[in-house]
Structure formats: structure tokens, C-alpha cells
PDB file of C-alpha atoms and ligand atoms in Angstrom:
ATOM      1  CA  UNK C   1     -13.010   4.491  59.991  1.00  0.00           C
ATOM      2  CA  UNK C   2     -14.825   5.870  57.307  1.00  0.00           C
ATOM      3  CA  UNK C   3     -16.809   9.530  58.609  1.00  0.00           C
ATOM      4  CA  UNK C   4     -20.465   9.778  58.293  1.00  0.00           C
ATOM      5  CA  UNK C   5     -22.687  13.067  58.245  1.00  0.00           C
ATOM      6  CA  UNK C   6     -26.424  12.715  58.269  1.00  0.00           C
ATOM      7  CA  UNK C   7     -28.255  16.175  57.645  1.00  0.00           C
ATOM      8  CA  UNK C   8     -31.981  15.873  57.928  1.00  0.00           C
ATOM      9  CA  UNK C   9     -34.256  18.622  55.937  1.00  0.00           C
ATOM     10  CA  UNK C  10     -32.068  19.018  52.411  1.00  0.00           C
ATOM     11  CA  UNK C  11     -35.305  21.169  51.441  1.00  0.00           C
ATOM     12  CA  UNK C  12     -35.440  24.065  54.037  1.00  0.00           C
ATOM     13  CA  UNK C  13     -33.519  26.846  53.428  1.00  0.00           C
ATOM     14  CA  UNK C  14     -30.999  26.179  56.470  1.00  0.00           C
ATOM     15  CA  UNK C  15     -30.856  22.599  55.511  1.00  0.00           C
ATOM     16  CA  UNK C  16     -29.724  22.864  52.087  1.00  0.00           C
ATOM     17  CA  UNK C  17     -27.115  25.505  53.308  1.00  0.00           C
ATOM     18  CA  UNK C  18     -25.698  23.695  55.901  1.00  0.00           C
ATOM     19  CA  UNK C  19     -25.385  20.730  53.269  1.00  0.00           C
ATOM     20  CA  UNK C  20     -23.048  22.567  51.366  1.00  0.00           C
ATOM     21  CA  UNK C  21     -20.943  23.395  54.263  1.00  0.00           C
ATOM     22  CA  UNK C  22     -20.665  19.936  54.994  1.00  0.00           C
ATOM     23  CA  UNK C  23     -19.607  18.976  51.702  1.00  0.00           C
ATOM     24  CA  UNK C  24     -17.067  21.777  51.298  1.00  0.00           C
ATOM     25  CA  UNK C  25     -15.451  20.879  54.692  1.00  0.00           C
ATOM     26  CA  UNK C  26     -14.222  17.540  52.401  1.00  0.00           C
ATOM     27  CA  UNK C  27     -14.645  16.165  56.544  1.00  0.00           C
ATOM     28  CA  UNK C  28     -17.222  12.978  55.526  1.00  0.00           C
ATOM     29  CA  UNK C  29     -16.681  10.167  52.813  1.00  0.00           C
ATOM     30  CA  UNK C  30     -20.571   9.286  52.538  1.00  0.00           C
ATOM     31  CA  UNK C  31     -23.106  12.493  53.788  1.00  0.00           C
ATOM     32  CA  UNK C  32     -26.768  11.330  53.473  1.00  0.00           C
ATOM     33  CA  UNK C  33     -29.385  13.724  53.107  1.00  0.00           C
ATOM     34  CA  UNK C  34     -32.839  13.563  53.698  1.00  0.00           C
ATOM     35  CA  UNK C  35     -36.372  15.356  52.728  1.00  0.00           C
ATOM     36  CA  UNK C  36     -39.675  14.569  52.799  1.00  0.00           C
ATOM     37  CA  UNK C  37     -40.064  14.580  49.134  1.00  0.00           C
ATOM     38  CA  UNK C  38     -36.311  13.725  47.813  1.00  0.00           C
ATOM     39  CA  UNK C  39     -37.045  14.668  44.670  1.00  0.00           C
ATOM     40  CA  UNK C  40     -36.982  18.264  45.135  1.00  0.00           C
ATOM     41  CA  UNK C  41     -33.216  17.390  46.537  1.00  0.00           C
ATOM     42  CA  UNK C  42     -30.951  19.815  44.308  1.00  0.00           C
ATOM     43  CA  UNK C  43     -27.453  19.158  45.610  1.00  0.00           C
ATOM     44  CA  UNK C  44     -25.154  16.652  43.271  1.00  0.00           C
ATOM     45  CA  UNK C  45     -22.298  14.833  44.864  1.00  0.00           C
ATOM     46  CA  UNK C  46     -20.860  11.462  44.582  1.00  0.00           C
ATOM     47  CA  UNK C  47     -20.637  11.385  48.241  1.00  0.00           C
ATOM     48  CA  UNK C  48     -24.243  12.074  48.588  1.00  0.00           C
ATOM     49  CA  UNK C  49     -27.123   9.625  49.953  1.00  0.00           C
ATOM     50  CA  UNK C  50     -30.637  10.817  49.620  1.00  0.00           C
ATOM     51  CA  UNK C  51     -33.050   9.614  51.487  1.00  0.00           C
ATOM     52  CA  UNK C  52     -36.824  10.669  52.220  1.00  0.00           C
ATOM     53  CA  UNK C  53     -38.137  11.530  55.581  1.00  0.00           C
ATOM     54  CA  UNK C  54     -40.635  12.829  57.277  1.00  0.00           C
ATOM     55  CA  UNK C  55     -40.447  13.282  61.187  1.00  0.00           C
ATOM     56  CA  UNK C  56     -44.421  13.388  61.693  1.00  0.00           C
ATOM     57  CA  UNK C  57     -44.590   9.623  60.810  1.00  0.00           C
ATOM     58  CA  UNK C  58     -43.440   6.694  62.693  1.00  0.00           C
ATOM     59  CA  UNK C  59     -43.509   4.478  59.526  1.00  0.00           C
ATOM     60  CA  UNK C  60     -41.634   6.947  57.317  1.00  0.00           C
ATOM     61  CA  UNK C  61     -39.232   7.433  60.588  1.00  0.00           C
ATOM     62  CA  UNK C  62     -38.750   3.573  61.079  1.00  0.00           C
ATOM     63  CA  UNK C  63     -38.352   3.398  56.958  1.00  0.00           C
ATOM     64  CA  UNK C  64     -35.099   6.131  57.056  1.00  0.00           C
ATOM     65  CA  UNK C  65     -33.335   4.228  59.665  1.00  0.00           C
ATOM     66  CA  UNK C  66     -33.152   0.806  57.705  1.00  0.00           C
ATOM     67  CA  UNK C  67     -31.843   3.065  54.579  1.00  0.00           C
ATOM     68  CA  UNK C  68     -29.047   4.966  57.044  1.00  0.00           C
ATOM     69  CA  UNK C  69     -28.111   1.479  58.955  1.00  0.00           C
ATOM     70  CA  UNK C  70     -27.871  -0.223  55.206  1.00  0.00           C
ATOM     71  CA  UNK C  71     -25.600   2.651  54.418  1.00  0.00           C
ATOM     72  CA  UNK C  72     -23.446   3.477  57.295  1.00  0.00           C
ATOM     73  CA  UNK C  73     -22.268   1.392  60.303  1.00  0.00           C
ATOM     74  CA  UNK C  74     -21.600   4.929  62.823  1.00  0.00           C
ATOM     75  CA  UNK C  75     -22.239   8.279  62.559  1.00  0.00           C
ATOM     76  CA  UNK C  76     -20.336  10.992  63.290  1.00  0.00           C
ATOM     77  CA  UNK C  77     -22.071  14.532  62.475  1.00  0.00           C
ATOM     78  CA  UNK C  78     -26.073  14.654  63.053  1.00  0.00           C
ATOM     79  CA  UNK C  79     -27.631  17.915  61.915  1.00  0.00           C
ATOM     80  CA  UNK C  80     -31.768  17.701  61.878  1.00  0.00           C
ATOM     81  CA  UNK C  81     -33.305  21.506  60.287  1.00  0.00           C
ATOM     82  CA  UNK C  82     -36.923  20.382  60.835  1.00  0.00           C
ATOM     83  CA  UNK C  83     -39.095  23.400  61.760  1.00  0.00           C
ATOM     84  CA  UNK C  84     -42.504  24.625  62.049  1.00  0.00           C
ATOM     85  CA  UNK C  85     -43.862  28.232  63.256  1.00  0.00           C
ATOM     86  CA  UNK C  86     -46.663  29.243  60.531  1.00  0.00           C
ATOM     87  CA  UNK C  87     -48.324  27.073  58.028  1.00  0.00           C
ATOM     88  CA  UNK C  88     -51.718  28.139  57.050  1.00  0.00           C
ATOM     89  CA  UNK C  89     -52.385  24.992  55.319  1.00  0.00           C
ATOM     90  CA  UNK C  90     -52.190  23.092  58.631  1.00  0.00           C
ATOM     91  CA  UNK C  91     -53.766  26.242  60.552  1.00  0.00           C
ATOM     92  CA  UNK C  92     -50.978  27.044  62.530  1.00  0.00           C
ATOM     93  CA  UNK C  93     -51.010  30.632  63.412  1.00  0.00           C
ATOM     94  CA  UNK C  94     -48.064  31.815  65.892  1.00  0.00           C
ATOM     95  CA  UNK C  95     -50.767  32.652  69.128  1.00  0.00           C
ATOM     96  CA  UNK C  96     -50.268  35.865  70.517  1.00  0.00           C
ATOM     97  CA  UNK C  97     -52.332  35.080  73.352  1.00  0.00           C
ATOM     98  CA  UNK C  98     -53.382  32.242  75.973  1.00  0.00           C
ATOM     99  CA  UNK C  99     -56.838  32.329  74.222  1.00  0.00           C
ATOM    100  CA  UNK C 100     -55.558  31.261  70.770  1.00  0.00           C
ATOM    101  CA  UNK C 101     -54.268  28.207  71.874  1.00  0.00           C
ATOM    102  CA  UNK C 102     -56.128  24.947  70.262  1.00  0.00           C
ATOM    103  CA  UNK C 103     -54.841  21.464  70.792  1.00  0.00           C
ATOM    104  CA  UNK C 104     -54.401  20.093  67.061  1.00  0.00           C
ATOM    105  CA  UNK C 105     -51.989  23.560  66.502  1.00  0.00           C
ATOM    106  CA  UNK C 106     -49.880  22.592  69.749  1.00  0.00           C
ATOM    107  CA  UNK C 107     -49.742  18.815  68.638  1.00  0.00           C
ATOM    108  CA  UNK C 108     -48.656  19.455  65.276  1.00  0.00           C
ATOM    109  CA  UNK C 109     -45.870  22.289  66.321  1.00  0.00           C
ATOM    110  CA  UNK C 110     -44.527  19.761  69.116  1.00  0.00           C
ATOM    111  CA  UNK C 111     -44.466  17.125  66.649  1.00  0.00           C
ATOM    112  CA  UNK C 112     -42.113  18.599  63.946  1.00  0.00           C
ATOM    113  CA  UNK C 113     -40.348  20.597  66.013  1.00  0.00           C
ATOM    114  CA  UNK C 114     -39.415  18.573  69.235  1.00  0.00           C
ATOM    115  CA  UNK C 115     -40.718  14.632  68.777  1.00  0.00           C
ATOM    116  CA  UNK C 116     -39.918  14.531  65.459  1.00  0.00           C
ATOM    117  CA  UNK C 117     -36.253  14.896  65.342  1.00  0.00           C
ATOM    118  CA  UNK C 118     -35.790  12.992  68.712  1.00  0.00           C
ATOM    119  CA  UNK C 119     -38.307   9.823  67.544  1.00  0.00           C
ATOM    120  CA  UNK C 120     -35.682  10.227  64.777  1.00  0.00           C
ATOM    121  CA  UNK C 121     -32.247   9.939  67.201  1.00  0.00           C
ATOM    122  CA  UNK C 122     -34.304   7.058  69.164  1.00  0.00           C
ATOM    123  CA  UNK C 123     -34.517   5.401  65.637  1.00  0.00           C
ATOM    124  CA  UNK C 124     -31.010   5.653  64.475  1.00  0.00           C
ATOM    125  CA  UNK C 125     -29.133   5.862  67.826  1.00  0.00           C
ATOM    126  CA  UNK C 126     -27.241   2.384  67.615  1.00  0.00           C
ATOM    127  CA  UNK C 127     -25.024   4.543  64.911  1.00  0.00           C
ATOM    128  CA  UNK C 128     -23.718   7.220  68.171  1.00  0.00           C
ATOM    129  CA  UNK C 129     -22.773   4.343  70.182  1.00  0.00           C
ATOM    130  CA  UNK C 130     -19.079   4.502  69.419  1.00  0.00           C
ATOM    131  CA  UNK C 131     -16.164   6.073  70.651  1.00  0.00           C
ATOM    132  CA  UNK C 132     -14.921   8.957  68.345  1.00  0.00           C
ATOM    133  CA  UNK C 133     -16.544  12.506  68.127  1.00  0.00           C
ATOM    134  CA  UNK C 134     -19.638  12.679  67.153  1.00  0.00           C
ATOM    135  CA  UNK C 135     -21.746  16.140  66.624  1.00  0.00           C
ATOM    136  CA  UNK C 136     -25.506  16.115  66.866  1.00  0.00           C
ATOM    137  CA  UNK C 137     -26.663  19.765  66.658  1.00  0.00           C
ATOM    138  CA  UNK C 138     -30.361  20.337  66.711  1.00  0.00           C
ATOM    139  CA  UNK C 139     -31.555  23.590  65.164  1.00  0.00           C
ATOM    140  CA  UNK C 140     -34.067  25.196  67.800  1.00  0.00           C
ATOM    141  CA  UNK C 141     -34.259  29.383  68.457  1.00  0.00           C
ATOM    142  CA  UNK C 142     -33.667  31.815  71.026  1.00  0.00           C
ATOM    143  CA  UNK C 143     -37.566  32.220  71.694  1.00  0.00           C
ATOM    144  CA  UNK C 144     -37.524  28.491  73.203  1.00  0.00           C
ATOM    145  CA  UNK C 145     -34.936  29.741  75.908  1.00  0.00           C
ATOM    146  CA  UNK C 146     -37.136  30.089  79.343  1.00  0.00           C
ATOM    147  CA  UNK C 147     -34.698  32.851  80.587  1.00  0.00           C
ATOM    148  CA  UNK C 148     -34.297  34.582  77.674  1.00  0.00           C
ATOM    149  CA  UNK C 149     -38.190  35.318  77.039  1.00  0.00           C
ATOM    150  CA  UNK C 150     -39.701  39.190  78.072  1.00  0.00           C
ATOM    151  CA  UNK C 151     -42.172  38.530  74.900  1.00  0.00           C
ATOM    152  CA  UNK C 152     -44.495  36.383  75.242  1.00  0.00           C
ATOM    153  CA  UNK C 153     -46.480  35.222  72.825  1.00  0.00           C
ATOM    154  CA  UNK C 154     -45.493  32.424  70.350  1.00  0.00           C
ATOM    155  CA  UNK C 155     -46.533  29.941  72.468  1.00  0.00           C
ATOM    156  CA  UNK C 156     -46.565  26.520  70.688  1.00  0.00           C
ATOM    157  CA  UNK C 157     -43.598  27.349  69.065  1.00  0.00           C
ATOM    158  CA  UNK C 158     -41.312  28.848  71.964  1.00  0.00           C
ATOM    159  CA  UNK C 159     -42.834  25.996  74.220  1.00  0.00           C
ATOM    160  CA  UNK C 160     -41.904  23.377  71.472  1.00  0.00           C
ATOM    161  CA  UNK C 161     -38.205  24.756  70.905  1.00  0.00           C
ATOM    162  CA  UNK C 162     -37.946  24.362  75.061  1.00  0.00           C
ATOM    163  CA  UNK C 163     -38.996  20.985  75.397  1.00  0.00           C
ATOM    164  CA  UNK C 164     -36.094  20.108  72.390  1.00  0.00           C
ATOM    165  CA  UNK C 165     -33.533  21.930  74.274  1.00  0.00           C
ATOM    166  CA  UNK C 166     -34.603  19.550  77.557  1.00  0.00           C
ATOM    167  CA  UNK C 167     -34.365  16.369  75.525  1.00  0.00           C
ATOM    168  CA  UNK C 168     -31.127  17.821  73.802  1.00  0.00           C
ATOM    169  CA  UNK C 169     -29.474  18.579  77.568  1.00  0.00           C
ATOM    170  CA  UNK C 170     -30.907  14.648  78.161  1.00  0.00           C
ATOM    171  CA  UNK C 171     -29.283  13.291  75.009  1.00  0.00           C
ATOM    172  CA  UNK C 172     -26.225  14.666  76.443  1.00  0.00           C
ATOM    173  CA  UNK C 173     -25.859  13.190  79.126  1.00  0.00           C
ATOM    174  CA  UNK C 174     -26.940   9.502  78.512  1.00  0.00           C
ATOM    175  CA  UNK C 175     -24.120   9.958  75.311  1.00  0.00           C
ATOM    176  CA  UNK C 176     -21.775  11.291  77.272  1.00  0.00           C
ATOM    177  CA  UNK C 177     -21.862   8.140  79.630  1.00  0.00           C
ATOM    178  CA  UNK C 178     -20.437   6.420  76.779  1.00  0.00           C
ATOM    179  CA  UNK C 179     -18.636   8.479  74.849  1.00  0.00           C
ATOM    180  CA  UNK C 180     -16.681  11.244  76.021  1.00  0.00           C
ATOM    181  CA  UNK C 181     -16.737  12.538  72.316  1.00  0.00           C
ATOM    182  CA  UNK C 182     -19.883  13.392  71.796  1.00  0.00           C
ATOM    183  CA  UNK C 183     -21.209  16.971  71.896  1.00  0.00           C
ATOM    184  CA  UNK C 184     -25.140  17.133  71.619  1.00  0.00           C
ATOM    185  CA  UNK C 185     -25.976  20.382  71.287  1.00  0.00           C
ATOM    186  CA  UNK C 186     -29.300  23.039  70.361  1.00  0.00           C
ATOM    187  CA  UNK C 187     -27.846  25.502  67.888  1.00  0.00           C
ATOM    188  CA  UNK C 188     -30.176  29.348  67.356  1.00  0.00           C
ATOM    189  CA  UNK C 189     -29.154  30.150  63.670  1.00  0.00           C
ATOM    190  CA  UNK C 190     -29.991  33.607  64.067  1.00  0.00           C
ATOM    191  CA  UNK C 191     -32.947  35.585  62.071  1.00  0.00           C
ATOM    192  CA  UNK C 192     -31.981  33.828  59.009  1.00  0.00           C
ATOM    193  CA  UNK C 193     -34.247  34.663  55.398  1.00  0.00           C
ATOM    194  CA  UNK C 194     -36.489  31.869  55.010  1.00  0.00           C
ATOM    195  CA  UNK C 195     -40.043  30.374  54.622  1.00  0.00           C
ATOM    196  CA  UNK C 196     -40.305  29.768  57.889  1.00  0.00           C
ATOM    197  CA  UNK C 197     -39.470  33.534  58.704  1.00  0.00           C
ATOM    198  CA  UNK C 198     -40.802  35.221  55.915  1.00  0.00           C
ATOM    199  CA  UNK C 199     -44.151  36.383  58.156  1.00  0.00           C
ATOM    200  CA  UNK C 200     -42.472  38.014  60.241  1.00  0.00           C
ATOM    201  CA  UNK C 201     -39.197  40.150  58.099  1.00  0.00           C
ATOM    202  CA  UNK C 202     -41.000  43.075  58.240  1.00  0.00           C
ATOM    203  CA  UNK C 203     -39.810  44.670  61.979  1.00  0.00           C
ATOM    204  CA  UNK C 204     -36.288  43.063  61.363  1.00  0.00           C
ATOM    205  CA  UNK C 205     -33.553  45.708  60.256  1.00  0.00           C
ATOM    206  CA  UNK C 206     -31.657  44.495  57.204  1.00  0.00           C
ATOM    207  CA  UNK C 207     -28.502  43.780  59.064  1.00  0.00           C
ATOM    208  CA  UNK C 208     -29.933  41.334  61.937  1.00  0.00           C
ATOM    209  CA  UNK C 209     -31.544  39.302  58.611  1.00  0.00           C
ATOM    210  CA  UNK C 210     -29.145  36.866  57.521  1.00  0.00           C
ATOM    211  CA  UNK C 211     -29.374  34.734  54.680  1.00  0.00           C
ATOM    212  CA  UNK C 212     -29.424  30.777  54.735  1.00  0.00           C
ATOM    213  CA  UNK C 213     -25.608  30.536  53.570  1.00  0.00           C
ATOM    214  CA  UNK C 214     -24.316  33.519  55.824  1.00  0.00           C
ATOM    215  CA  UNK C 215     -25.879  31.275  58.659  1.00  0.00           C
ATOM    216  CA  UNK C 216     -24.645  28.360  57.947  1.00  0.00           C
ATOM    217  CA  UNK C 217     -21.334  29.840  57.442  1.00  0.00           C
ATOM    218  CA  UNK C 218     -21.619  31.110  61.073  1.00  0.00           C
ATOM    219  CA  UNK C 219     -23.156  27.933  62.082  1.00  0.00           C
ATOM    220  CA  UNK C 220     -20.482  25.696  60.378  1.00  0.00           C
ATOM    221  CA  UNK C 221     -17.918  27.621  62.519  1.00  0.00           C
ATOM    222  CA  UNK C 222     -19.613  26.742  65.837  1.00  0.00           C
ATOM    223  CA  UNK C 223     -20.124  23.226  65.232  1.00  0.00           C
ATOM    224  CA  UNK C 224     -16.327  22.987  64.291  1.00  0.00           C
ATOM    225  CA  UNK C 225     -15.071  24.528  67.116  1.00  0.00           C
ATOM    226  CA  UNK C 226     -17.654  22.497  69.309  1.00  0.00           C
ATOM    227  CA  UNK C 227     -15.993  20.797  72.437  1.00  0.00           C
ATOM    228  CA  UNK C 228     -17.392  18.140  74.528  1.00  0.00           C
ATOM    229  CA  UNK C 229     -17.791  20.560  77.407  1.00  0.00           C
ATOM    230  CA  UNK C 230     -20.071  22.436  75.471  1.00  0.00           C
ATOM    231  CA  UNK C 231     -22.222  19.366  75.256  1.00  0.00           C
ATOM    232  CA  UNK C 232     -26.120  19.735  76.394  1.00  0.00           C
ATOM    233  CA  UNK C 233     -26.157  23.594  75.231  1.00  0.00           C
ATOM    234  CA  UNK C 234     -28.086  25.921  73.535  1.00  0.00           C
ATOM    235  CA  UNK C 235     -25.554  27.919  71.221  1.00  0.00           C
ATOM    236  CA  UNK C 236     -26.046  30.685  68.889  1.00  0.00           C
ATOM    237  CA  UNK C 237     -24.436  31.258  65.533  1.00  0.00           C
ATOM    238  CA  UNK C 238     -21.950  33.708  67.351  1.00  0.00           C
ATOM    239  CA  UNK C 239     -21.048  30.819  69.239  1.00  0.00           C
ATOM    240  CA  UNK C 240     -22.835  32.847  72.936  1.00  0.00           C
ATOM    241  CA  UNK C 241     -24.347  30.360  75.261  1.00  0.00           C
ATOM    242  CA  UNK C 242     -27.715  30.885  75.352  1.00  0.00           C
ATOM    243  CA  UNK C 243     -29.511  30.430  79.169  1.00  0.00           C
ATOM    244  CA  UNK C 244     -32.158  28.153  78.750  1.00  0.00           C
TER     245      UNK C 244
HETATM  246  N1  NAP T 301     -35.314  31.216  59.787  1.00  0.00           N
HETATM  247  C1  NAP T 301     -35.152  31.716  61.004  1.00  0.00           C
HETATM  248  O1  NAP T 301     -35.131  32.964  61.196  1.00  0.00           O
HETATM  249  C2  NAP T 301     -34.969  30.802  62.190  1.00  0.00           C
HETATM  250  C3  NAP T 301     -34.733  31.384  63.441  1.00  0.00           C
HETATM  251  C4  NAP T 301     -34.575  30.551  64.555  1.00  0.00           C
HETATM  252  C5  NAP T 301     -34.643  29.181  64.388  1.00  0.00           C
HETATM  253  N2  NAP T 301     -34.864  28.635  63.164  1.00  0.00           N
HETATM  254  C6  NAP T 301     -34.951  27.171  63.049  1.00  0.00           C
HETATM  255  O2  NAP T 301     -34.138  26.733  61.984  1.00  0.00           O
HETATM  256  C7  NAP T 301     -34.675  25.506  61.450  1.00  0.00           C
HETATM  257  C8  NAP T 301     -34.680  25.560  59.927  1.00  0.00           C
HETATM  258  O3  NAP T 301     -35.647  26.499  59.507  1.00  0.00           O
HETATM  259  P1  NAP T 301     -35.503  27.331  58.160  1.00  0.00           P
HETATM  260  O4  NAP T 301     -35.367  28.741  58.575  1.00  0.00           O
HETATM  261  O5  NAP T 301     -34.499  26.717  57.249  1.00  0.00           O
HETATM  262  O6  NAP T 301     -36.982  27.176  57.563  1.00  0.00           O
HETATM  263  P2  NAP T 301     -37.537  26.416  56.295  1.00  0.00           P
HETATM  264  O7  NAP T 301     -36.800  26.805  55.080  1.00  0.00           O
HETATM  265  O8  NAP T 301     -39.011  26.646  56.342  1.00  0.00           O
HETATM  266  O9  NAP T 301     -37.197  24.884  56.623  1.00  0.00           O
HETATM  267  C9  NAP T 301     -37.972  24.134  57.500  1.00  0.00           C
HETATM  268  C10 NAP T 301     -37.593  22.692  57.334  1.00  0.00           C
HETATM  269  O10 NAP T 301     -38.455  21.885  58.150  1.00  0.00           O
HETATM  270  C11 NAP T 301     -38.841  20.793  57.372  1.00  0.00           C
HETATM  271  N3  NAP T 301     -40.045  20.125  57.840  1.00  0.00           N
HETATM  272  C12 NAP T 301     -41.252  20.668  58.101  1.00  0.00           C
HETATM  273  N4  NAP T 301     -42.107  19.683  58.452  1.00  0.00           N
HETATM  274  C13 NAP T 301     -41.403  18.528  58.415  1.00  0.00           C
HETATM  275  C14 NAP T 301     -41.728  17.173  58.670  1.00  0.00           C
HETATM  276  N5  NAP T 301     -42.957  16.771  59.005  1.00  0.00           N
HETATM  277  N6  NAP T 301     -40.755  16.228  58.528  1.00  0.00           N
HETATM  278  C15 NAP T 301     -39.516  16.595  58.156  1.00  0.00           C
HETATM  279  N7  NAP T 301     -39.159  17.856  57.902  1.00  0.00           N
HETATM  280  C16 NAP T 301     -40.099  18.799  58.034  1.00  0.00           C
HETATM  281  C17 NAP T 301     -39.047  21.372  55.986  1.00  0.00           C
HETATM  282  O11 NAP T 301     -39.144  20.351  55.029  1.00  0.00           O
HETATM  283  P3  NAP T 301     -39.837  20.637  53.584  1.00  0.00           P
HETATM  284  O12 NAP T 301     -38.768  21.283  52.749  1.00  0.00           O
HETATM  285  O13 NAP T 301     -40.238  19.281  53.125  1.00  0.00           O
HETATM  286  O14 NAP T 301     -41.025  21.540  53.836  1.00  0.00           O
HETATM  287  C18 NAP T 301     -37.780  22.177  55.885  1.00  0.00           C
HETATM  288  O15 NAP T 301     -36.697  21.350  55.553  1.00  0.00           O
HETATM  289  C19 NAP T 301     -36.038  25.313  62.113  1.00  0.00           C
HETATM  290  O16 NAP T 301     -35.922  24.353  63.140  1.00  0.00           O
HETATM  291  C20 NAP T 301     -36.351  26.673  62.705  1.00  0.00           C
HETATM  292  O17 NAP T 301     -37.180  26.582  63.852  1.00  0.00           O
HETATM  293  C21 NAP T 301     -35.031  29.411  62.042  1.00  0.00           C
END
């Protein structure tokens, strides 16, 4: 059977890492990639699909899973990147405290970080239902693990990362009805040098900053060595079990 890798986010900095790890692996004859605006897609590969995506609509959600099912009959590696913590554009400011929470912030943070990729699996989950292994690694972060938090603070986004990890450890176990195989998992990809962290570099020491391709590289390792008992966990790029 021909393999199958389906990396969502080919944009974000993590994304378009983990992309190359995927093709260097030489693991997947056809590896579609998707962004929400496929043109700024810079990777060039024969075995490369393109697609665009965007996880905060239903239509353009629907649209990407009649371009993977025309392209692939089971898939067998599932990485989404998707991930939102400030955007001043959309007014999302990482609250410090209970009083800066506002409804349109918390609806916009769930959606890309927790509906979106899961509307997503809904959408294209006919392609997991077979018997061989199949990864699906969500990227989420430590600050969504419940047991892990003595912070505070961050509260759309650490409550958003928590809720994926619950519908991750749910995935799990409805695939793993079916297929033994499978290994859903939430991966934490470290403090990695990115858009998405580049607020907040300031208080992190050089060495705990990693960039995109050092995580991936770390990342790449984990979900290689994945086995099905690790399914339904949160895992960090050092490959520690993370308590939800
Ligand atoms: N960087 C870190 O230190 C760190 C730490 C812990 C966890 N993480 C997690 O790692 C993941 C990747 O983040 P990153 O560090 O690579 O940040 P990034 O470079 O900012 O990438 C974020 C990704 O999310 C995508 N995205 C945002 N809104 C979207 C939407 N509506 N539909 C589809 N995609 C959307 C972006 O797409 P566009 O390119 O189109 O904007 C981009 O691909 C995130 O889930 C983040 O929470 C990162």
C-alpha cells in the first residue's frame, strides 16, 4: 500500500520544518501539504501535494477533504501545526488575568487551536479507518497540561491547548477500537523560535530557545519511536510524558 503523510500548516515555522523531516525520512510516496494561502508554500518535491486550508472555516475545511480523498485512499502520518497565542490584528492578547478575558478572544483561540484541527480529523477521518500504523500527532504545549500549571495566566490559550489534549486522549481511544496501530498523540515542541513565540523570547535563556529545525529534529525522533501504548498522550520533544 502506497504511505500517505498529511502535514497541515506548511507556513508556520514548525510546519515547514517538520515537512522537511518528513520528506527526508524517504517514509511516504505522496506527502500533501497544506496552508491557508498555498502560495507562500516554499518546499519543491515531486512527492508533494499542496493544498490550501484554513481550520477557522467549515467550507474551506469541507473543500481540503475532497482534495485529500481525490488524492489518497488512507493515511498514515497526520501532523496539524495550527496555532494561535498573540495576534494583534485579531486582538488577541495572552490575558494575564481573569478580568482580561472577552468572549470573541476565547472563541477565536479555541477555534484555531482546538476545533480547528479536530473539525479537520472529523472531515478526513474515513482515511484512519484502516489497519496499519497510522500517526496523528497534534502540536499543543506544556502550558495546556492541568497538572503541570503553577503560572497562571494565559488563559485562552492554556485552556485551548487542554481541551485538544481531551479530544486527542478521545481520538485515541475510538481509533484504537479499530486499529491497534494507531497512536494519536499531543506533541509540546519545546520553546521553539517562531512568530508565534517571538513576544515572549525575551526571559528565555538562549539554550532552552530552539529553532524550528532543531525541534523538529527532536520531534521527528519522538514520532518515530511512537508506540501504540503511547497512544492518547501528551509528549514532549524529549520524548517525557507530560501529566495532563
Ligand atoms: N513556538 C513555540 O515556542 C511553541 C511552544 C509550544 C507549542 N507550540 C505550538 O506549535 C504549533 C506551531 O507553532 P509555531 O511555533 O510554528 O508558530 P507559527 O510559526 O506562528 O505557526 C503557526 C501556524 O498556525 C497556522 N494557523 C494560524 N491560524 C490558522 C488557521 N485559521 N487555519 C490554519 N492554520 C492556521 C499558521 O498559518 P499561517 O502561516 O497561514 O499564518 C501557521 O502555520 C502551535 O500549535 C503552537 O501552539 C509552539
Amino acid at each position: 500500500m502506497q504511505k500517505t503523510a498529511l502535514i497541515q500548516g506548511a507556513t508556520g515555522g514548525l510546519g515547514q520544518a517538520l515537512i522537511h523531516k518528513v520528506l527526508a525520512s524517504n517514509a511516504y510516496d505522496i506527502v500533501i501539504v497544506t496552508a491557508r494561502d498555498p502560495s507562500r508554500i516554499v518546499i519543491s518535491d515531486p512527492r508533494v501535494r499542496t493544498i490550501p486550508l484554513d481550520l477557522a472555516s467549515d467550507l474551506s475545511i469541507a473543500a481540503a477533504a475532497r482534495f485529500v480523498a481525490d488524492l489518497t485512499d488512507a493515511l498514515h502520518l497526520v501532523i496539524s501545526t495550527a496555532g494561535i497565542l498573540k495576534n494583534e490584528h485579531l486582538q488577541i492578547v495572552p490575558e494575564k488575568k481573569l478580568a482580561e478575558l472577552n468572549r470573541e478572544a476565547l472563541e477565536t483561540v479555541f477555534s484555531i487551536n482546538c476545533f480547528g484541527p479536530f473539525l479537520w480529523y472529523a472531515a478526513i477521518h474515513k482515511l484512519f479507518k484502516h489497519r496499519e500504523r497510522i500517526v496523528i500527532a497534534t502540536l499543543s504545549a506544556r502550558v495546556g497540561s492541568i497538572g503541570d500549571n503553577s503560572l497562571g495566566g494565559w488563559h485562552s490559550y492554556r485552556a485551548s491547548k487542554a481541551a485538544q489534549n481531551m479530544l486527542t486522549k478521545n481520538l485515541s481511544l475510538e481509533l484504537g477500537r479499530s486499529n491497534p496501530n494507531a497512536v494519536v498523540v499531543g506533541l509540546h515542541p519545546g520553546t521553539v523560535d517562531t512568530q508565534l513565540s517571538k513576544p515572549f523570547q525575551a526571559a528565555i535563556p538562549i539554550d532552552k530557545l530552539f529553532s524550528p529545525e532543531q525541534s523538529a529534529t527532536y520531534l521527528w525522533s519522538v514520532i518515530e519511536d511512537l508506540e501504540a501504548n503511547q497512544t492518547g498522550e501528551l509528549i514532549a520533544w524529549d520524548g517525557q510524558i507530560i501529566t495532563r
